[in-house]
Amino acid sequence: MRGLLITFEGVEGSGKTTQALRLVEYLKGYEFPVVFSREPGGTQIGERIREILLDPESKGMHRLTELFLYLASRNQHTREKILPALKSGSIVVLDRYADSSVAYQGYGRELGEKLVSRLNKLATAGLRPDLTIVIDLPVAVGQQRKAGGSPDRLEQELIEFHERVRTGYLKLARRAAGRCKLVNGDQPEDQVALRIRELVEDFLIRKGVIKK
Ligand code: TYD
């Protein structure tokens, strides 16, 4: 049996990493194998690319260079880790994947959805998530949550950039409503987790992986 790919997406401070890890813990209660990973990163090569991307010292990076680096990390991740895990029947949970490039580089950097999607197809070897949880919340709320830490290169971007990213995600979620489930992230963590669990359980029942 081929495994299943579940991805988490959202703006800064949406709580997606926390929620992805909570879901992984929950899924470990079942007998199927679960693999957790993140982008950029997920492999040794990818983690090195991640450092370049997030380093505030990389502020002179051209937007196409940025896109290519995210894609390079994704290509390595897909072929080295994700596809083999899916082949062996795992449920793979990812903290960000190809939709992040559509939202951040396509909309945020205004490179356009078409170009990013075309290149994503190469970097993902045509792989599409079976389920995507998009956690939405107002940009200002997300930024407030992140305040106090030392912001990485992307977090240092202007509010307008993050607004475009959010708009990109909302468009995507509307258009790919079958695969993408929009979750309101502007509520207590436990409530968000509960909603995600419901969505994932429905999905796993539909796929015949668990029984009602
Ligand atoms: P992440 O570690 O998920 O940061 P956070 O938890 O703060 O959201 O992602 C790192 C940053 O990289 C984040 O600002 C989003 C950005 N990003 C892109 O711009 N394009 C991409 O394709 C990916 C995967 C991430």
mmCIF file of N, CA, C and O and ligand atoms in Angstrom, residues 8-18 38-41 50 53-54 66-67 69-71 73-74 95-106 109 116 120 146 152-156 161-162 165 169, ligand 1:
data_model
loop_
_atom_site.group_PDB
_atom_site.id
_atom_site.type_symbol
_atom_site.label_atom_id
_atom_site.label_comp_id
_atom_site.label_asym_id
_atom_site.label_seq_id
_atom_site.Cartn_x
_atom_site.Cartn_y
_atom_site.Cartn_z
ATOM 1 N N PHE A 8 1.105 20.632 6.474
ATOM 2 C CA PHE A 8 0.638 21.781 7.242
ATOM 3 C C PHE A 8 1.180 23.054 6.610
ATOM 4 O O PHE A 8 2.367 23.136 6.290
ATOM 5 N N GLU A 9 0.298 24.037 6.450
ATOM 6 C CA GLU A 9 0.685 25.307 5.847
ATOM 7 C C GLU A 9 0.112 26.460 6.654
ATOM 8 O O GLU A 9 -0.876 26.292 7.366
ATOM 9 N N GLY A 10 0.714 27.634 6.487
ATOM 10 C CA GLY A 10 0.161 28.823 7.135
ATOM 11 C C GLY A 10 1.177 29.935 7.261
ATOM 12 O O GLY A 10 2.366 29.738 7.017
ATOM 13 N N VAL A 11 0.679 31.099 7.655
ATOM 14 C CA VAL A 11 1.547 32.271 7.825
ATOM 15 C C VAL A 11 2.371 32.123 9.105
ATOM 16 O O VAL A 11 2.158 31.201 9.889
ATOM 17 N N GLU A 12 3.285 33.066 9.299
ATOM 18 C CA GLU A 12 4.138 33.057 10.505
ATOM 19 C C GLU A 12 3.262 33.148 11.754
ATOM 20 O O GLU A 12 2.313 33.926 11.793
ATOM 21 N N GLY A 13 3.615 32.358 12.745
ATOM 22 C CA GLY A 13 2.903 32.442 14.023
ATOM 23 C C GLY A 13 1.541 31.781 14.029
ATOM 24 O O GLY A 13 0.758 31.965 14.952
ATOM 25 N N SER A 14 1.256 30.979 12.982
ATOM 26 C CA SER A 14 -0.059 30.337 12.901
ATOM 27 C C SER A 14 -0.158 29.125 13.823
ATOM 28 O O SER A 14 -1.239 28.600 14.063
ATOM 29 N N GLY A 15 0.981 28.684 14.332
ATOM 30 C CA GLY A 15 0.987 27.541 15.247
ATOM 31 C C GLY A 15 1.055 26.207 14.526
ATOM 32 O O GLY A 15 0.816 25.146 15.106
ATOM 33 N N LYS A 16 1.418 26.236 13.243
ATOM 34 C CA LYS A 16 1.365 24.986 12.475
ATOM 35 C C LYS A 16 2.382 23.951 12.937
ATOM 36 O O LYS A 16 2.095 22.755 12.896
ATOM 37 N N THR A 17 3.559 24.389 13.392
ATOM 38 C CA THR A 17 4.554 23.415 13.852
ATOM 39 C C THR A 17 4.049 22.686 15.101
ATOM 40 O O THR A 17 4.114 21.445 15.172
ATOM 41 N N THR A 18 3.524 23.442 16.044
ATOM 42 C CA THR A 18 2.941 22.859 17.258
ATOM 43 C C THR A 18 1.836 21.875 16.888
ATOM 44 O O THR A 18 1.781 20.761 17.405
ATOM 45 N N ARG A 38 10.127 18.471 7.853
ATOM 46 C CA ARG A 38 9.806 19.879 7.634
ATOM 47 C C ARG A 38 10.548 20.436 6.425
ATOM 48 O O ARG A 38 11.534 19.869 5.954
ATOM 49 N N GLU A 39 10.037 21.572 5.937
ATOM 50 C CA GLU A 39 10.726 22.317 4.872
ATOM 51 C C GLU A 39 10.831 23.780 5.237
ATOM 52 O O GLU A 39 9.910 24.297 5.885
ATOM 53 N N PRO A 40 11.851 24.497 4.794
ATOM 54 C CA PRO A 40 13.021 23.904 4.139
ATOM 55 C C PRO A 40 13.775 23.025 5.128
ATOM 56 O O PRO A 40 13.763 23.285 6.316
ATOM 57 N N GLY A 41 14.408 21.978 4.612
ATOM 58 C CA GLY A 41 15.156 21.059 5.459
ATOM 59 C C GLY A 41 14.729 19.623 5.218
ATOM 60 O O GLY A 41 14.408 19.256 4.098
ATOM 61 N N ARG A 50 18.545 25.337 4.314
ATOM 62 C CA ARG A 50 17.693 26.096 5.244
ATOM 63 C C ARG A 50 18.473 27.216 5.954
ATOM 64 O O ARG A 50 17.988 28.332 6.080
ATOM 65 N N LEU A 53 18.895 30.110 3.699
ATOM 66 C CA LEU A 53 17.634 30.815 3.445
ATOM 67 C C LEU A 53 17.191 31.685 4.609
ATOM 68 O O LEU A 53 16.660 32.775 4.414
ATOM 69 N N LEU A 54 17.353 31.197 5.818
ATOM 70 C CA LEU A 54 16.789 31.908 6.974
ATOM 71 C C LEU A 54 17.765 32.896 7.613
ATOM 72 O O LEU A 54 17.354 33.762 8.383
ATOM 73 N N GLU A 66 16.153 32.697 -4.156
ATOM 74 C CA GLU A 66 15.376 32.185 -3.018
ATOM 75 C C GLU A 66 14.469 31.029 -3.460
ATOM 76 O O GLU A 66 14.457 29.958 -2.847
ATOM 77 N N LEU A 67 13.746 31.255 -4.555
ATOM 78 C CA LEU A 67 12.851 30.202 -5.056
ATOM 79 C C LEU A 67 13.636 28.927 -5.360
ATOM 80 O O LEU A 67 13.240 27.828 -4.963
ATOM 81 N N LEU A 69 16.409 27.864 -4.172
ATOM 82 C CA LEU A 69 16.910 27.191 -2.968
ATOM 83 C C LEU A 69 15.794 26.410 -2.263
ATOM 84 O O LEU A 69 16.013 25.284 -1.811
ATOM 85 N N TYR A 70 14.608 27.012 -2.171
ATOM 86 C CA TYR A 70 13.482 26.260 -1.579
ATOM 87 C C TYR A 70 13.194 25.015 -2.415
ATOM 88 O O TYR A 70 12.927 23.938 -1.896
ATOM 89 N N LEU A 71 13.260 25.183 -3.747
ATOM 90 C CA LEU A 71 12.993 24.049 -4.640
ATOM 91 C C LEU A 71 14.082 22.986 -4.526
ATOM 92 O O LEU A 71 13.796 21.785 -4.576
ATOM 93 N N SER A 73 15.911 22.317 -1.890
ATOM 94 C CA SER A 73 15.672 21.604 -0.641
ATOM 95 C C SER A 73 14.530 20.601 -0.820
ATOM 96 O O SER A 73 14.599 19.448 -0.377
ATOM 97 N N ARG A 74 13.476 21.043 -1.494
ATOM 98 C CA ARG A 74 12.287 20.189 -1.711
ATOM 99 C C ARG A 74 12.603 18.994 -2.587
ATOM 100 O O ARG A 74 12.134 17.871 -2.340
ATOM 101 N N ASP A 95 5.680 19.748 7.939
ATOM 102 C CA ASP A 95 5.548 21.145 8.334
ATOM 103 C C ASP A 95 6.050 21.967 7.149
ATOM 104 O O ASP A 95 7.248 22.136 6.989
ATOM 105 N N ARG A 96 5.144 22.369 6.288
ATOM 106 C CA ARG A 96 5.355 23.078 5.016
ATOM 107 C C ARG A 96 5.813 22.136 3.897
ATOM 108 O O ARG A 96 6.597 21.229 4.096
ATOM 109 N N TYR A 97 5.296 22.432 2.688
ATOM 110 C CA TYR A 97 5.736 21.735 1.472
ATOM 111 C C TYR A 97 5.482 22.685 0.291
ATOM 112 O O TYR A 97 5.575 23.902 0.466
ATOM 113 N N ALA A 98 5.169 22.147 -0.873
ATOM 114 C CA ALA A 98 5.137 22.945 -2.102
ATOM 115 C C ALA A 98 4.223 24.178 -2.031
ATOM 116 O O ALA A 98 4.538 25.218 -2.634
ATOM 117 N N ASP A 99 3.113 24.101 -1.321
ATOM 118 C CA ASP A 99 2.200 25.252 -1.239
ATOM 119 C C ASP A 99 2.874 26.464 -0.606
ATOM 120 O O ASP A 99 2.479 27.599 -0.887
ATOM 121 N N SER A 100 3.867 26.232 0.249
ATOM 122 C CA SER A 100 4.590 27.363 0.846
ATOM 123 C C SER A 100 5.267 28.190 -0.238
ATOM 124 O O SER A 100 5.306 29.422 -0.151
ATOM 125 N N SER A 101 5.809 27.539 -1.241
ATOM 126 C CA SER A 101 6.471 28.295 -2.320
ATOM 127 C C SER A 101 5.463 29.075 -3.148
ATOM 128 O O SER A 101 5.751 30.179 -3.600
ATOM 129 N N VAL A 102 4.285 28.487 -3.357
ATOM 130 C CA VAL A 102 3.236 29.214 -4.083
ATOM 131 C C VAL A 102 2.859 30.464 -3.290
ATOM 132 O O VAL A 102 2.806 31.573 -3.832
ATOM 133 N N ALA A 103 2.635 30.303 -1.974
ATOM 134 C CA ALA A 103 2.196 31.439 -1.153
ATOM 135 C C ALA A 103 3.316 32.474 -0.968
ATOM 136 O O ALA A 103 3.097 33.664 -1.164
ATOM 137 N N TYR A 104 4.520 32.012 -0.602
ATOM 138 C CA TYR A 104 5.602 32.954 -0.258
ATOM 139 C C TYR A 104 6.318 33.512 -1.485
ATOM 140 O O TYR A 104 6.565 34.712 -1.568
ATOM 141 N N GLN A 105 6.694 32.623 -2.423
ATOM 142 C CA GLN A 105 7.426 33.127 -3.589
ATOM 143 C C GLN A 105 6.454 33.580 -4.696
ATOM 144 O O GLN A 105 6.675 34.608 -5.333
ATOM 145 N N GLY A 106 5.384 32.811 -4.896
ATOM 146 C CA GLY A 106 4.415 33.160 -5.934
ATOM 147 C C GLY A 106 3.671 34.448 -5.607
ATOM 148 O O GLY A 106 3.615 35.368 -6.421
ATOM 149 N N ARG A 109 6.520 37.162 -2.940
ATOM 150 C CA ARG A 109 7.560 37.786 -3.787
ATOM 151 C C ARG A 109 7.054 38.160 -5.165
ATOM 152 O O ARG A 109 7.831 38.602 -6.025
ATOM 153 N N VAL A 116 5.817 29.243 -10.264
ATOM 154 C CA VAL A 116 6.154 28.453 -9.075
ATOM 155 C C VAL A 116 5.550 27.055 -9.179
ATOM 156 O O VAL A 116 6.215 26.055 -8.864
ATOM 157 N N ASN A 120 7.555 23.655 -9.090
ATOM 158 C CA ASN A 120 7.203 22.731 -8.002
ATOM 159 C C ASN A 120 7.002 21.306 -8.533
ATOM 160 O O ASN A 120 7.351 20.336 -7.882
ATOM 161 N N LYS A 146 4.876 35.988 17.645
ATOM 162 C CA LYS A 146 6.309 35.761 17.393
ATOM 163 C C LYS A 146 7.195 36.820 18.049
ATOM 164 O O LYS A 146 8.411 36.667 18.092
ATOM 165 N N ASP A 152 13.921 35.564 11.808
ATOM 166 C CA ASP A 152 14.769 35.120 10.693
ATOM 167 C C ASP A 152 14.529 36.031 9.485
ATOM 168 O O ASP A 152 13.741 36.975 9.550
ATOM 169 N N ARG A 153 15.219 35.739 8.368
ATOM 170 C CA ARG A 153 15.186 36.651 7.214
ATOM 171 C C ARG A 153 13.763 36.874 6.695
ATOM 172 O O ARG A 153 13.392 37.994 6.349
ATOM 173 N N LEU A 154 12.955 35.799 6.653
ATOM 174 C CA LEU A 154 11.596 35.928 6.131
ATOM 175 C C LEU A 154 10.695 36.671 7.114
ATOM 176 O O LEU A 154 9.862 37.491 6.725
ATOM 177 N N GLU A 155 10.910 36.383 8.395
ATOM 178 C CA GLU A 155 10.078 37.043 9.416
ATOM 179 C C GLU A 155 10.326 38.555 9.455
ATOM 180 O O GLU A 155 9.496 39.306 9.931
ATOM 181 N N GLN A 156 11.498 38.967 8.969
ATOM 182 C CA GLN A 156 11.829 40.390 8.967
ATOM 183 C C GLN A 156 11.135 41.162 7.846
ATOM 184 O O GLN A 156 11.215 42.379 7.784
ATOM 185 N N PHE A 161 4.156 42.070 2.713
ATOM 186 C CA PHE A 161 4.614 40.780 2.193
ATOM 187 C C PHE A 161 3.786 39.655 2.819
ATOM 188 O O PHE A 161 3.249 38.787 2.121
ATOM 189 N N HIS A 162 3.652 39.698 4.139
ATOM 190 C CA HIS A 162 2.933 38.628 4.838
ATOM 191 C C HIS A 162 1.439 38.644 4.515
ATOM 192 O O HIS A 162 0.804 37.586 4.487
ATOM 193 N N VAL A 165 1.126 36.797 1.320
ATOM 194 C CA VAL A 165 1.260 35.355 1.576
ATOM 195 C C VAL A 165 -0.082 34.794 2.058
ATOM 196 O O VAL A 165 -0.557 33.761 1.570
ATOM 197 N N TYR A 169 -2.534 31.909 0.344
ATOM 198 C CA TYR A 169 -3.049 30.693 1.000
ATOM 199 C C TYR A 169 -4.571 30.604 0.916
ATOM 200 O O TYR A 169 -5.129 29.529 0.684
HETATM 201 P P1 TYD B 1 9.401 27.592 9.027
HETATM 202 O O1 TYD B 1 10.561 26.957 9.633
HETATM 203 O O2 TYD B 1 8.171 26.786 8.882
HETATM 204 O O3 TYD B 1 9.135 28.926 9.821
HETATM 205 P P2 TYD B 1 7.947 29.309 10.771
HETATM 206 O O4 TYD B 1 7.785 28.171 11.739
HETATM 207 O O5 TYD B 1 8.480 30.564 11.376
HETATM 208 O O6 TYD B 1 6.754 29.526 9.914
HETATM 209 O O7 TYD B 1 9.752 28.138 7.555
HETATM 210 C C1 TYD B 1 10.794 28.959 7.329
HETATM 211 C C2 TYD B 1 10.420 30.126 6.474
HETATM 212 O O8 TYD B 1 10.544 29.804 5.086
HETATM 213 C C3 TYD B 1 9.028 30.675 6.654
HETATM 214 O O9 TYD B 1 9.153 32.079 6.788
HETATM 215 C C4 TYD B 1 8.338 30.375 5.362
HETATM 216 C C5 TYD B 1 9.447 30.304 4.367
HETATM 217 N N1 TYD B 1 9.220 29.429 3.197
HETATM 218 C C6 TYD B 1 9.135 29.988 1.922
HETATM 219 O O10 TYD B 1 9.227 31.209 1.767
HETATM 220 N N2 TYD B 1 9.001 29.156 0.842
HETATM 221 C C7 TYD B 1 8.924 27.804 0.971
HETATM 222 O O11 TYD B 1 8.797 27.082 -0.036
HETATM 223 C C8 TYD B 1 9.007 27.234 2.295
HETATM 224 C C9 TYD B 1 8.956 25.755 2.484
HETATM 225 C C10 TYD B 1 9.150 28.090 3.370
#
